[in-house]
Structures are given as C-alpha cells and as structure tokens.
Short mmCIF file of C-alpha atoms in Angstrom, two decimals:
data_model
loop_
_atom_site.label_atom_id
_atom_site.label_comp_id
_atom_site.label_asym_id
_atom_site.label_seq_id
_atom_site.Cartn_x
_atom_site.Cartn_y
_atom_site.Cartn_z
CA UNK A 1 11.37 247.96 5.05
CA UNK A 2 19.06 247.89 9.17
CA UNK A 3 21.83 249.82 10.31
CA UNK A 4 23.18 249.98 13.64
CA UNK A 5 24.80 253.16 14.29
CA UNK A 6 27.96 252.68 16.03
CA UNK A 7 27.83 256.32 17.25
CA UNK A 8 25.43 258.16 19.54
CA UNK A 9 24.50 260.62 16.58
CA UNK A 10 21.50 262.21 16.67
CA UNK A 11 18.96 261.19 13.48
CA UNK A 12 17.68 263.47 10.90
CA UNK A 13 14.86 263.35 13.43
CA UNK A 14 17.31 265.52 16.22
CA UNK A 15 16.63 261.48 17.54
CA UNK A 16 19.48 259.66 19.41
CA UNK A 17 19.71 256.88 18.23
CA UNK A 18 20.86 254.53 21.05
CA UNK A 19 18.75 255.61 23.39
CA UNK A 20 15.77 255.41 21.10
CA UNK A 21 16.38 251.78 20.61
CA UNK A 22 16.99 251.27 24.01
CA UNK A 23 13.36 252.85 25.11
CA UNK A 24 11.63 250.97 22.77
CA UNK A 25 13.70 247.84 23.31
CA UNK A 26 13.74 248.19 27.44
CA UNK A 27 16.52 246.40 27.57
CA UNK A 28 20.32 246.06 27.19
CA UNK A 29 22.03 244.31 24.07
CA UNK A 30 22.59 240.82 25.99
CA UNK A 31 19.30 241.18 26.89
CA UNK A 32 17.94 241.70 23.26
CA UNK A 33 19.80 239.20 22.03
CA UNK A 34 18.16 236.71 24.45
CA UNK A 35 16.65 233.15 23.39
CA UNK A 36 14.06 233.47 25.22
CA UNK A 37 12.93 236.97 24.15
CA UNK A 38 13.81 235.69 20.09
CA UNK A 39 10.90 233.12 21.23
CA UNK A 40 8.97 235.72 22.46
CA UNK A 41 9.37 237.39 19.54
CA UNK A 42 9.02 234.27 16.77
CA UNK A 43 5.67 233.62 18.74
CA UNK A 44 4.63 237.28 18.26
CA UNK A 45 5.10 237.64 14.89
CA UNK A 46 3.21 234.33 14.04
CA UNK A 47 0.40 235.67 16.45
CA UNK A 48 0.02 239.16 15.30
CA UNK A 49 0.43 238.26 11.66
CA UNK A 50 -2.72 235.53 11.77
CA UNK A 51 -4.76 237.86 14.78
CA UNK A 52 -3.65 241.30 14.39
CA UNK A 53 -2.29 243.31 16.97
CA UNK A 54 -5.57 243.94 19.07
CA UNK A 55 -6.52 239.99 18.65
CA UNK A 56 -3.62 239.18 20.63
CA UNK A 57 -3.12 239.17 24.15
CA UNK A 58 -0.60 239.65 26.71
CA UNK A 59 -1.76 236.09 28.01
CA UNK A 60 -1.82 234.54 24.60
CA UNK A 61 1.54 235.59 23.57
CA UNK A 62 2.77 234.11 27.09
CA UNK A 63 1.18 230.45 25.81
CA UNK A 64 3.18 230.87 22.77
CA UNK A 65 5.75 231.41 23.96
CA UNK A 66 5.85 228.98 26.79
CA UNK A 67 5.97 231.37 29.31
CA UNK A 68 3.30 232.97 31.58
CA UNK A 69 2.05 236.36 30.17
CA UNK A 70 3.14 237.97 33.33
CA UNK A 71 6.41 236.89 33.34
CA UNK A 72 6.94 238.94 30.23
CA UNK A 73 6.97 241.74 31.53
CA UNK A 74 10.70 240.40 32.52
CA UNK A 75 11.87 240.91 28.95
CA UNK A 76 9.68 243.45 27.63
CA UNK A 77 7.48 246.45 29.49
CA UNK A 78 4.59 246.26 27.59
CA UNK A 79 2.58 244.53 24.21
CA UNK A 80 3.49 247.86 22.32
CA UNK A 81 7.07 247.19 23.32
CA UNK A 82 7.50 243.85 21.22
CA UNK A 83 5.52 245.41 18.17
CA UNK A 84 8.50 248.30 17.98
CA UNK A 85 10.80 245.56 18.98
CA UNK A 86 9.56 243.90 15.38
CA UNK A 87 8.97 246.37 13.26
CA UNK A 88 11.33 248.75 14.18
CA UNK A 89 14.38 245.55 13.98
CA UNK A 90 13.25 244.61 10.40
CA UNK A 91 13.68 248.07 9.44
CA UNK A 92 17.57 248.27 10.73
CA UNK A 93 17.95 244.68 8.83
CA UNK A 94 16.90 245.48 6.01
CA UNK A 95 18.73 249.01 5.76
CA UNK A 96 21.69 247.40 7.25
CA UNK A 97 21.62 244.65 5.05
CA UNK A 98 20.97 246.08 1.74
CA UNK A 99 23.79 249.05 2.43
CA UNK A 100 26.00 246.35 2.71
CA UNK A 101 25.95 244.52 -0.61
CA UNK A 102 25.80 247.33 -2.56
CA UNK A 103 29.12 248.29 -0.55
CA UNK A 104 30.54 244.82 -1.22
CA UNK A 105 29.40 244.90 -5.56
CA UNK A 106 31.63 245.61 -8.31
CA UNK A 107 29.26 247.24 -10.46
CA UNK A 108 26.02 249.29 -10.42
CA UNK A 109 24.36 245.66 -12.22
CA UNK A 110 26.18 243.26 -9.11
CA UNK A 111 24.90 245.96 -6.64
CA UNK A 112 20.70 245.47 -7.75
CA UNK A 113 21.49 242.04 -8.17
CA UNK A 114 22.23 241.61 -4.96
CA UNK A 115 19.83 244.07 -3.17
CA UNK A 116 16.87 242.43 -5.43
CA UNK A 117 18.54 238.62 -3.94
CA UNK A 118 18.80 239.77 -0.35
CA UNK A 119 15.14 241.50 -0.32
CA UNK A 120 13.92 238.33 -1.75
CA UNK A 121 15.59 236.10 1.24
CA UNK A 122 14.38 238.65 3.46
CA UNK A 123 11.01 237.78 2.31
CA UNK A 124 10.65 234.69 2.64
CA UNK A 125 12.46 234.58 5.95
CA UNK A 126 9.67 237.26 7.10
CA UNK A 127 6.91 236.79 5.85
CA UNK A 128 4.85 236.96 9.34
CA UNK A 129 6.38 240.23 10.10
CA UNK A 130 5.79 241.27 6.33
CA UNK A 131 2.23 241.04 7.29
CA UNK A 132 2.29 242.28 10.52
CA UNK A 133 3.98 246.01 9.06
CA UNK A 134 1.29 245.75 6.51
CA UNK A 135 -1.44 246.15 8.57
CA UNK A 136 -0.16 247.59 12.26
CA UNK A 137 2.14 250.54 11.53
CA UNK A 138 -0.49 252.11 12.90
CA UNK A 139 -0.66 250.61 16.57
CA UNK A 140 3.48 251.53 17.45
CA UNK A 141 3.88 254.57 19.72
CA UNK A 142 4.54 257.82 17.88
CA UNK A 143 8.06 257.75 18.11
CA UNK A 144 8.74 254.32 17.37
CA UNK A 145 6.19 255.00 13.82
CA UNK A 146 8.14 257.63 13.20
CA UNK A 147 11.47 255.49 13.48
CA UNK A 148 10.04 252.70 11.38
CA UNK A 149 9.75 255.30 8.17
CA UNK A 150 12.61 257.08 8.70
CA UNK A 151 14.77 253.71 8.53
CA UNK A 152 12.44 252.89 5.45
CA UNK A 153 12.83 256.19 3.84
CA UNK A 154 16.61 254.82 3.96
CA UNK A 155 16.47 251.59 2.89
CA UNK A 156 14.32 253.13 -0.57
CA UNK A 157 16.93 255.35 -0.85
CA UNK A 158 19.45 252.85 -1.30
CA UNK A 159 17.30 250.75 -3.74
CA UNK A 160 16.75 254.13 -5.46
CA UNK A 161 20.56 255.60 -6.03
CA UNK A 162 21.66 251.62 -7.64
CA UNK A 163 17.83 252.06 -9.88
CA UNK A 164 19.29 255.08 -11.15
CA UNK A 165 22.67 254.38 -12.13
CA UNK A 166 21.68 250.98 -13.82
CA UNK A 167 19.15 252.13 -15.52
CA UNK A 168 19.67 256.20 -15.94
CA UNK A 169 16.21 257.23 -15.39
CA UNK A 170 15.76 260.29 -12.96
CA UNK A 171 15.36 259.81 -8.58
CA UNK A 172 11.59 260.12 -8.55
CA UNK A 173 11.35 257.37 -11.01
CA UNK A 174 13.72 255.33 -9.40
CA UNK A 175 12.29 255.77 -6.06
CA UNK A 176 8.68 254.64 -7.38
CA UNK A 177 10.33 251.54 -9.16
CA UNK A 178 12.07 250.62 -5.23
CA UNK A 179 8.03 250.69 -4.30
CA UNK A 180 6.75 248.50 -6.45
CA UNK A 181 9.19 245.89 -6.83
CA UNK A 182 8.82 245.82 -2.70
CA UNK A 183 5.51 245.21 -3.35
CA UNK A 184 6.13 242.63 -5.92
CA UNK A 185 8.81 240.55 -3.68
CA UNK A 186 6.76 241.52 -0.29
CA UNK A 187 3.80 239.62 -1.40
CA UNK A 188 5.31 236.38 0.29
CA UNK A 189 2.84 236.29 2.73
CA UNK A 190 0.09 235.47 -0.33
CA UNK A 191 2.16 234.74 -3.25
CA UNK A 192 4.62 232.08 -1.17
CA UNK A 193 3.39 228.66 -2.67
CA UNK A 194 6.52 226.83 -4.07
CA UNK A 195 9.27 225.14 -2.24
CA UNK A 196 11.54 227.78 -1.35
CA UNK A 197 13.89 227.93 -3.70
CA UNK A 198 11.92 227.90 -6.48
CA UNK A 199 9.75 230.76 -5.09
CA UNK A 200 13.00 232.54 -4.50
CA UNK A 201 14.09 232.20 -8.25
CA UNK A 202 10.80 232.99 -9.42
CA UNK A 203 10.66 236.51 -6.73
CA UNK A 204 14.35 237.18 -8.78
CA UNK A 205 13.45 236.73 -11.49
CA UNK A 206 10.30 238.96 -11.53
CA UNK A 207 12.20 241.83 -9.83
CA UNK A 208 14.83 241.48 -12.82
CA UNK A 209 12.47 242.16 -14.74
CA UNK A 210 10.81 244.85 -13.29
CA UNK A 211 14.11 246.92 -13.51
CA UNK A 212 13.90 246.18 -17.32
CA UNK A 213 10.71 247.78 -17.37
CA UNK A 214 12.07 250.74 -15.61
CA UNK A 215 15.03 250.94 -18.00
CA UNK A 216 11.88 250.95 -20.63
CA UNK A 217 9.73 253.64 -19.10
CA UNK A 218 12.85 255.80 -18.62
CA UNK A 219 13.41 255.84 -22.14
CA UNK A 220 9.78 255.91 -23.17
CA UNK A 221 9.27 259.15 -21.25
CA UNK A 222 12.33 261.03 -22.33
CA UNK A 223 11.18 260.59 -25.89
CA UNK A 224 7.60 262.02 -25.12
#
C-alpha cells in the first residue's frame, strides 16, 4: 500500500523514478497538485470503487468532476493515467508516511504503534482507493503496475523489520504478519460501520492484538 525520491537514482528495477512518475502522471509538480486535478482524482476513486475501472467512461469522470469529458485530457493523458496517479500515489504516500513514523519513534514498540495508527488513519481516509487497488491493479499499464508492486514490497519491509524487532520472530513470519495486519486494517471498505473515532480505536486495538498473536506464534514455532 510513499516515498518521494530526492535524487534521480534508478530504483531496483533500473527505472529513473522521477522520470517514470512524470510519464505516469503526464504533468509537472504544480499541475499534479492543482485543485482541479485533485478533484478529478477524488471523483475517479469514488466511481472506480463503485463501478470498477472498466465500468467508468471519460464522460462519467468529467460529469462527476464538473468538467466535460474531453477537458480531462488537459490534466491527464488517458483514463489509465488517472488510475496510475491514484495507485502509484497511494503507494508512495503509504511508504513515505510509514518510514517517517518509524524514524520518529523512540523504540520498536513505539514504532509499531505509530505504524498501526498511520495505516488505520490512511485506510479510513482512502477506503475507495483500497477498493480500486484490490480490484483494478491489473488494469494498470505494466510499468506502473511494477512500480506499485515495488513500493508495496518496500512498505511491507518497513513493517516486517519493526514486527521482527518487537516480537523476536524471524523475518518470514514478520512479513506474513504484516500482510495479515494489512488485510485486517484494509477491511474499511466493508467494515467501517461505526463513527470514525470508534472505528479507528477498534482497528488499532485489533491490530495490536494481532501483533501479540505474532509473539505467541513465534514462541510456539521455536518450541515445536
């Protein structure tokens, strides 16, 4: 499920990351943060979540964002570019936010609590994008799909390192625990039925309990 590189160094796949993002988004930084562009992205997330990427036309997107369909092409070169902006952007923000919270934590336990809080808040704010990623990741062009997968793997790595530090489990178990915790927290498109503060508290408590289960599982594995 966000790091903004400070240099044009190649990523693990040998891709120039800033150039790849410019190609995916088709605009400079000022354009990417324009209110109209953000309005289109929000409308797209809601429509894609409800109907699926292939069930939404450019005209549908324009109507939802309050512009004509063809006017969208002043902001995005294609419907696929809108999907790329959503899914690459969400993965970048998750990774960046996760890294910042770990860096600011006093110890591994605090780092895990900060990661849980970060992901819970993110999932509650972006339930539509979670639905879109679950269903429509395969609709991304191959380069952007690889980019999303690479960012997701790095985010899992951030979590796995912290889980391993807190629980003493091996890295493979920590990776599995991170994925399981994401599944729990990313249930918000279906589970967010309480007032926001109550839902956030419930998800945090369940995620912390899941970390406790990881400790028990690690100990059980060592004893078997």
